[in-house]
Amino acid sequence: MAIKPLTKAELIAAVTDSLEDGSLGPKNVDQVIMALSSVVTETVAGGGAVTLPGIGKIEGRQKPARTVRNPQTGQSFVKEAHLAPRMVFAKALKTACDG
């Protein structure tokens, strides 16, 4: 049976509980998570990369233009070149998941 992913509220509670000194409350943790999300989004969309220590590296990979086909109509069209997000996981995270 699969474990459900953490919701935003559960993530905030888990981070707040993991802080030993209690220096950040749930409201501050929420602000930090939202700020991190914003910084990562802006950096990757701008063509940069962000490394999250112990988690991995998030970057954008340029995908070339290519011809694709609509399976319902059979019509072919050219999909423009675009930047696709990509994450490379840290070795520590991979090792922890292996058991």
mmCIF file of C-alpha atoms in Angstrom, residues 5 8 10-11 16 26 32 35 44 48 68-69 80 85-86 94-95 99:
data_model
loop_
_atom_site.group_PDB
_atom_site.id
_atom_site.type_symbol
_atom_site.label_atom_id
_atom_site.label_comp_id
_atom_site.label_asym_id
_atom_site.label_seq_id
_atom_site.Cartn_x
_atom_site.Cartn_y
_atom_site.Cartn_z
ATOM 1 C CA PRO A 5 2.231 12.358 0.088
ATOM 2 C CA LYS A 8 1.310 21.480 2.729
ATOM 3 C CA GLU A 10 1.521 18.345 7.208
ATOM 4 C CA LEU A 11 4.857 19.475 5.757
ATOM 5 C CA THR A 16 8.113 23.000 12.733
ATOM 6 C CA PRO A 26 4.193 27.397 11.602
ATOM 7 C CA VAL A 32 10.067 30.026 4.153
ATOM 8 C CA ALA A 35 9.826 31.808 -0.594
ATOM 9 C CA VAL A 44 14.922 27.454 -13.138
ATOM 10 C CA GLY A 48 19.640 28.483 -13.902
ATOM 11 C CA VAL A 68 4.156 15.485 -32.781
ATOM 12 C CA ARG A 69 0.831 13.933 -33.717
ATOM 13 C CA GLU A 80 8.056 24.559 -30.126
ATOM 14 C CA PRO A 85 12.217 21.222 -15.440
ATOM 15 C CA ARG A 86 14.413 18.334 -14.346
ATOM 16 C CA LYS A 94 18.876 7.719 -3.183
ATOM 17 C CA THR A 95 20.770 5.703 -0.570
ATOM 18 C CA GLY A 99 16.756 0.923 2.595
#
